[in-house]
Short mmCIF file of C-alpha atoms in Angstrom, two decimals:
data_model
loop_
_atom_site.label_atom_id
_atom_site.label_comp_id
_atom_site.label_asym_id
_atom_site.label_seq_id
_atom_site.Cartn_x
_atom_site.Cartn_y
_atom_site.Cartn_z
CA UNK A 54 58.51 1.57 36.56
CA UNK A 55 54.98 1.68 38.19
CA UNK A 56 54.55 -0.44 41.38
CA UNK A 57 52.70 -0.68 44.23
CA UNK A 58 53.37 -1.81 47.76
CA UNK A 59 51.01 -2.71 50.57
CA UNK A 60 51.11 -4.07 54.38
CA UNK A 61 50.79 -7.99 53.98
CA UNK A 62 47.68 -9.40 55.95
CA UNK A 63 45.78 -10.77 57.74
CA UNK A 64 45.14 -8.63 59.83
CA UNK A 65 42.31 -9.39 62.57
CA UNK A 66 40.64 -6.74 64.62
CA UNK A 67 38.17 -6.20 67.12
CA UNK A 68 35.20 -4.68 66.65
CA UNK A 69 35.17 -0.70 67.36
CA UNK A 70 39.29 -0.50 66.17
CA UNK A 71 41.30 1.66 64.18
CA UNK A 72 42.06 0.57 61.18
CA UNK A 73 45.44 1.20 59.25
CA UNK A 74 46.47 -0.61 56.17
CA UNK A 75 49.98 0.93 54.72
CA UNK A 76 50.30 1.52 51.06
CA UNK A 77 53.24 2.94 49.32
CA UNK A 78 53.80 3.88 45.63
CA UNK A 79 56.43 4.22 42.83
CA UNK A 80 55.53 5.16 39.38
CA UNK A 81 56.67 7.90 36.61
CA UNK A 82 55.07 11.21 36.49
CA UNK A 83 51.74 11.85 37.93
CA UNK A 84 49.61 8.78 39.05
CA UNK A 85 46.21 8.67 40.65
CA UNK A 86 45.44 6.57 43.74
CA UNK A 87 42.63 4.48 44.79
CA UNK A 88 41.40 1.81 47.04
CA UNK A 89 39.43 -0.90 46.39
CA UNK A 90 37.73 -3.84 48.64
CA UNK A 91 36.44 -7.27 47.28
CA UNK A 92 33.97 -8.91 49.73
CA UNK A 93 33.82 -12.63 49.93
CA UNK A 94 33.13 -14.41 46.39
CA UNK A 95 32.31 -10.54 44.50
CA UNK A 96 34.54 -8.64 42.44
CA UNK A 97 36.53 -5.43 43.04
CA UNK A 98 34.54 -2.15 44.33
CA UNK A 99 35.77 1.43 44.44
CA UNK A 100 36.20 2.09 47.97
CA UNK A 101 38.27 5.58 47.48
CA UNK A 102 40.13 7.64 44.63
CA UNK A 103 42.41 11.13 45.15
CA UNK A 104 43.68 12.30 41.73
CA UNK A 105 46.30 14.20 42.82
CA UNK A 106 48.68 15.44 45.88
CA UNK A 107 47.45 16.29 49.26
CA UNK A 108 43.97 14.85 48.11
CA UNK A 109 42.12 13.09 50.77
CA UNK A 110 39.72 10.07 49.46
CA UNK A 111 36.83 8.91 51.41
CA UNK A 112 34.34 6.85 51.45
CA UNK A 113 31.86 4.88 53.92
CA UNK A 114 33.93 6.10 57.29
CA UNK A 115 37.12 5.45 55.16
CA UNK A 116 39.85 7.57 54.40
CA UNK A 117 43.24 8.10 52.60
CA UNK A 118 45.32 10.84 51.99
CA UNK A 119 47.50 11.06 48.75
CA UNK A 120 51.00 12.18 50.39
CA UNK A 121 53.45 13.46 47.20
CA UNK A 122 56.47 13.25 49.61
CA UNK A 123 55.94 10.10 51.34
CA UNK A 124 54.51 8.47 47.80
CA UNK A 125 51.95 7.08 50.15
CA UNK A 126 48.07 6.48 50.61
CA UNK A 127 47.37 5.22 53.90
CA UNK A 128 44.12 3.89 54.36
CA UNK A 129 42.42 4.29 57.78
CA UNK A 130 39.15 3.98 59.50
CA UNK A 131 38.45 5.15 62.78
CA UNK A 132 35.98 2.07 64.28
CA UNK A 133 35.62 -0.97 61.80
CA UNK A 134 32.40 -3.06 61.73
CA UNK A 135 32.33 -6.80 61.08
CA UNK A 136 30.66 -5.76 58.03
CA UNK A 137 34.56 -4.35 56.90
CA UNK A 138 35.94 -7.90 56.68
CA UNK A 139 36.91 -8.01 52.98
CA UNK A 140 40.21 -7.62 50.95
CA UNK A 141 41.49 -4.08 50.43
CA UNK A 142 43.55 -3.32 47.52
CA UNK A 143 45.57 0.15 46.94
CA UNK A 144 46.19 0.85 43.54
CA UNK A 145 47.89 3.24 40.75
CA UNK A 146 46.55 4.16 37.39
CA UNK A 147 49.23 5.89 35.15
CA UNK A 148 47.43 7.76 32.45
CA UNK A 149 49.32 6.78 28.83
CA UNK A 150 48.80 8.24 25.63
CA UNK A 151 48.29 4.59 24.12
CA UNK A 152 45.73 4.15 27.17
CA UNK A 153 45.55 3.56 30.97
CA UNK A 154 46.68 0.70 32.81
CA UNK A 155 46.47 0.07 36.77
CA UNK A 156 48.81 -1.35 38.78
CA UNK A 157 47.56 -3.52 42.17
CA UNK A 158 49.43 -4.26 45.29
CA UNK A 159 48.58 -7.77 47.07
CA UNK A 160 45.95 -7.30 48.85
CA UNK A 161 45.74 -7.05 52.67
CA UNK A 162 42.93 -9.54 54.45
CA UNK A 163 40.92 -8.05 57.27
CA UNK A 164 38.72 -9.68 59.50
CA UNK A 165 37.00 -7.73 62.15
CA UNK A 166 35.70 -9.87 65.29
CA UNK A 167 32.65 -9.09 67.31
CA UNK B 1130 22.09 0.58 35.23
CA UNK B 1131 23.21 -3.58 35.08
CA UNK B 1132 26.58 -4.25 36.16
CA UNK B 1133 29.25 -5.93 34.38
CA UNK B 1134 28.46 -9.42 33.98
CA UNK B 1135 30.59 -12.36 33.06
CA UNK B 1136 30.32 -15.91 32.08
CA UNK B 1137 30.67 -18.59 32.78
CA UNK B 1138 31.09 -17.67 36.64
CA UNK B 1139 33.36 -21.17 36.91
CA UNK B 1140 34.85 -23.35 34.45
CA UNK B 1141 37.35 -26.55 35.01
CA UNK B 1142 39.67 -27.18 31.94
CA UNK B 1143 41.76 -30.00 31.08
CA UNK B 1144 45.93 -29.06 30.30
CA UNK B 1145 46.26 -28.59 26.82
CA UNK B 1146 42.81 -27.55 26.20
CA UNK B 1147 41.71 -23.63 25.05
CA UNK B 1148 38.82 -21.47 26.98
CA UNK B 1149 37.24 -18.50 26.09
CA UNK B 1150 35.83 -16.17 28.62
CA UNK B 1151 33.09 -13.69 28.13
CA UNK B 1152 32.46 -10.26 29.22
CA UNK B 1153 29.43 -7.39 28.83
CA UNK B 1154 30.28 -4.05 29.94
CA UNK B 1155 28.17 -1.61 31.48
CA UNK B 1156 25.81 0.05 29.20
CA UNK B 1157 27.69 2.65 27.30
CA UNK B 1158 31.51 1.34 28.80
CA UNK B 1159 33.13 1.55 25.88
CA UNK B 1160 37.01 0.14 27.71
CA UNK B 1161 37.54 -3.03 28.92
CA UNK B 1162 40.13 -4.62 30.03
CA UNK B 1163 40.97 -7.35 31.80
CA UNK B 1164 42.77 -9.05 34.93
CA UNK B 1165 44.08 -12.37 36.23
CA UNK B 1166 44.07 -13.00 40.58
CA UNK B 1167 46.31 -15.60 41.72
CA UNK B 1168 46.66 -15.89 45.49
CA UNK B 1169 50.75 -15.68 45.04
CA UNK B 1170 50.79 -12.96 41.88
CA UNK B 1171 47.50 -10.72 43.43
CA UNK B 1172 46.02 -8.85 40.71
CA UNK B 1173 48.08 -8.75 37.54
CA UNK B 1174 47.21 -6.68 34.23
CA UNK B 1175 46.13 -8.41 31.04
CA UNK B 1176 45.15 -6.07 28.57
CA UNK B 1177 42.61 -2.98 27.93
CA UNK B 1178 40.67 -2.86 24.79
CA UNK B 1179 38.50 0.55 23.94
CA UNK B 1180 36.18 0.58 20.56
CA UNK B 1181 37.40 -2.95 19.49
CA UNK B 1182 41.06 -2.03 19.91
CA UNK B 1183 43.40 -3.81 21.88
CA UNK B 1184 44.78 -0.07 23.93
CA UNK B 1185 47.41 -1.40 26.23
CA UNK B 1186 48.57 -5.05 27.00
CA UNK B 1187 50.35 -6.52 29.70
CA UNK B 1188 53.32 -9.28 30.08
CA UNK B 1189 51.49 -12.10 29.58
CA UNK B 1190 52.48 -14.54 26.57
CA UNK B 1191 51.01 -14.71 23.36
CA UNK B 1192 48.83 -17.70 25.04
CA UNK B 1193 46.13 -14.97 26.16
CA UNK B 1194 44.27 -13.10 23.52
CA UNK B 1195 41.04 -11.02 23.88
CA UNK B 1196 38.78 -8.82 21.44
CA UNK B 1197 36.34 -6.85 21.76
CA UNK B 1198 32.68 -6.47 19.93
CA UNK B 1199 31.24 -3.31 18.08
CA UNK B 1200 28.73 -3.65 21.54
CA UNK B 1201 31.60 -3.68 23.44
CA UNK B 1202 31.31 -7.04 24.82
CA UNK B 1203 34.79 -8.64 25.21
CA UNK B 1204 36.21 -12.08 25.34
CA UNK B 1205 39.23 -13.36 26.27
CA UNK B 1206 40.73 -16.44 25.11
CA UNK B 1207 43.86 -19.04 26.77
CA UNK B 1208 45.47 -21.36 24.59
CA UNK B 1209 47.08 -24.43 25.06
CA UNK B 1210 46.09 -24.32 29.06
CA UNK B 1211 48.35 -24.58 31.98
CA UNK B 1212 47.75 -25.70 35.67
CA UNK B 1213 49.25 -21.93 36.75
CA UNK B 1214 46.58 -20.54 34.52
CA UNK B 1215 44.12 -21.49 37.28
CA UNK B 1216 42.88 -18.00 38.53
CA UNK B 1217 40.34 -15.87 38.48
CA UNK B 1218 40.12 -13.67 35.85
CA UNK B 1219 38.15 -9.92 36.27
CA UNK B 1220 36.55 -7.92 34.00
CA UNK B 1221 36.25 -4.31 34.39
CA UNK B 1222 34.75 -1.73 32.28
CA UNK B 1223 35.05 1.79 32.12
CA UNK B 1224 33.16 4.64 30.18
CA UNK B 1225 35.27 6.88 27.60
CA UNK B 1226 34.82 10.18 29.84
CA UNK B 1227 35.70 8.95 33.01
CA UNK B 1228 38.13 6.09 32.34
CA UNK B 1229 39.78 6.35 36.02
CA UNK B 1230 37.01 4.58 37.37
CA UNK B 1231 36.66 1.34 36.69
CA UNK B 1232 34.00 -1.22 37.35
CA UNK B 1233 34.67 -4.44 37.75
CA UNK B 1234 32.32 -7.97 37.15
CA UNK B 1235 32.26 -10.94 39.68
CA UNK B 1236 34.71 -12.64 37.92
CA UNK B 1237 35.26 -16.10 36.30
CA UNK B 1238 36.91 -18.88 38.36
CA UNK B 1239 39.02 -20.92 36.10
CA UNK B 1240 40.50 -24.33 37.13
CA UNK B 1241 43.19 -26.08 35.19
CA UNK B 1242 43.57 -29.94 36.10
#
């Protein structure tokens, strides 16, 4: 089946930090990968998509690279702003003939400090 | 371009009661489909419906339902209400060409009581 794993929050950092928030995949044939990040009290924004291996994504000093062998896609930034403190979701879409359905991990809370 | 809007933004329901829950695509989004957040669950698949047909559907019982307009607007409807139905429940809407995308609406905050 299709499923997808991510690095349970919170997770608080100081401004200026690197940011890594784990992600890991399973899912039958070819899937495509994205981020997305809900701010306080808004819905779901596309942060970052790579449609197929060895893609990188990025977006707004973001980044995450689609690894095949590792059925991962890491997301990292080098120097988070308060401004970054939202939920980030990783998630799978696994094209069907009958129509396309994403899967979600569970969300990782980050809260950057001044 | 307007985003995808839904309404009402919050709604408390009684057990036992029925809701409906409304949805307007992006202009020209032709898919919609539809999501529940829980805090314990995250986000969980409900169903996808493209040119008024229901495309894909998740595992969910027969308590949710949802259609979808010739505009494209969607509702979703819970029957017979329970308090673990309390969520919030996204909308997202996608056009036909680049259905990978997916846009989604602020959401409707349901609470069951």
């Amino acid at each position: 089946g299709n499923s997808v794993t991510q690095m349970e929050g919170p997770v608080t950092l100081s401004e200026e930090a690197f940011l890594t928030i784990n992600c890991t995949y399973t899912a039958t044939g070819y899937p495509s990968l994205f981020w997305y990040v809900q701010y306080p009290g808004e819905g779901l924004q596309l942060l970052l998509k790579a449609t197929k291996a060895d893609d990188k994504g990025s977006n707004k000093g973001f980044e995450a690279t689609y690894r095949k062998e590792t059925t991962s896609f890491h997301l990292e930034k080098g120097s988070v702003q308060v401004s970054d403190s939202a939920v980030y979701f990783c998630a799978l879409i696994a094209p069907r003939d009958t129509g396309n359905q994403f899967y979600f991990g569970t969300g990782t809370s980050l809260t950057v400090i001044p | 371009k307007a985003g995808v809007t839904q309404t009402p933004r919050y709604l408390i329901k009684t057990r036992g009661q029925q809701v409906t829950l409304s949805c307007s695509p992006i202009s020209g989004h032709r898919s919609v489909s539809w999501y529940q957040q829980t805090p314990g669950q995250g986000l969980q698949f409900l169903f996808e419906y493209f040119s008024e047909t229901q495309r894909n559907k998740g595992n969910f019982p027969g308590r949710f339902s949802g259609r979808q307009f010739s505009n494209s607007r969607s509702e979703m409807n819970v029957s017979t209400l329970e308090l673990g139905d309390s969520a919030l429940y996204l909308c997202a809407s996608s056009s036909a060409l680049d259905s990978y995308e997916q846009y989604f609406g602020p959401g409707t905050r349901l609470t069951v009581t």
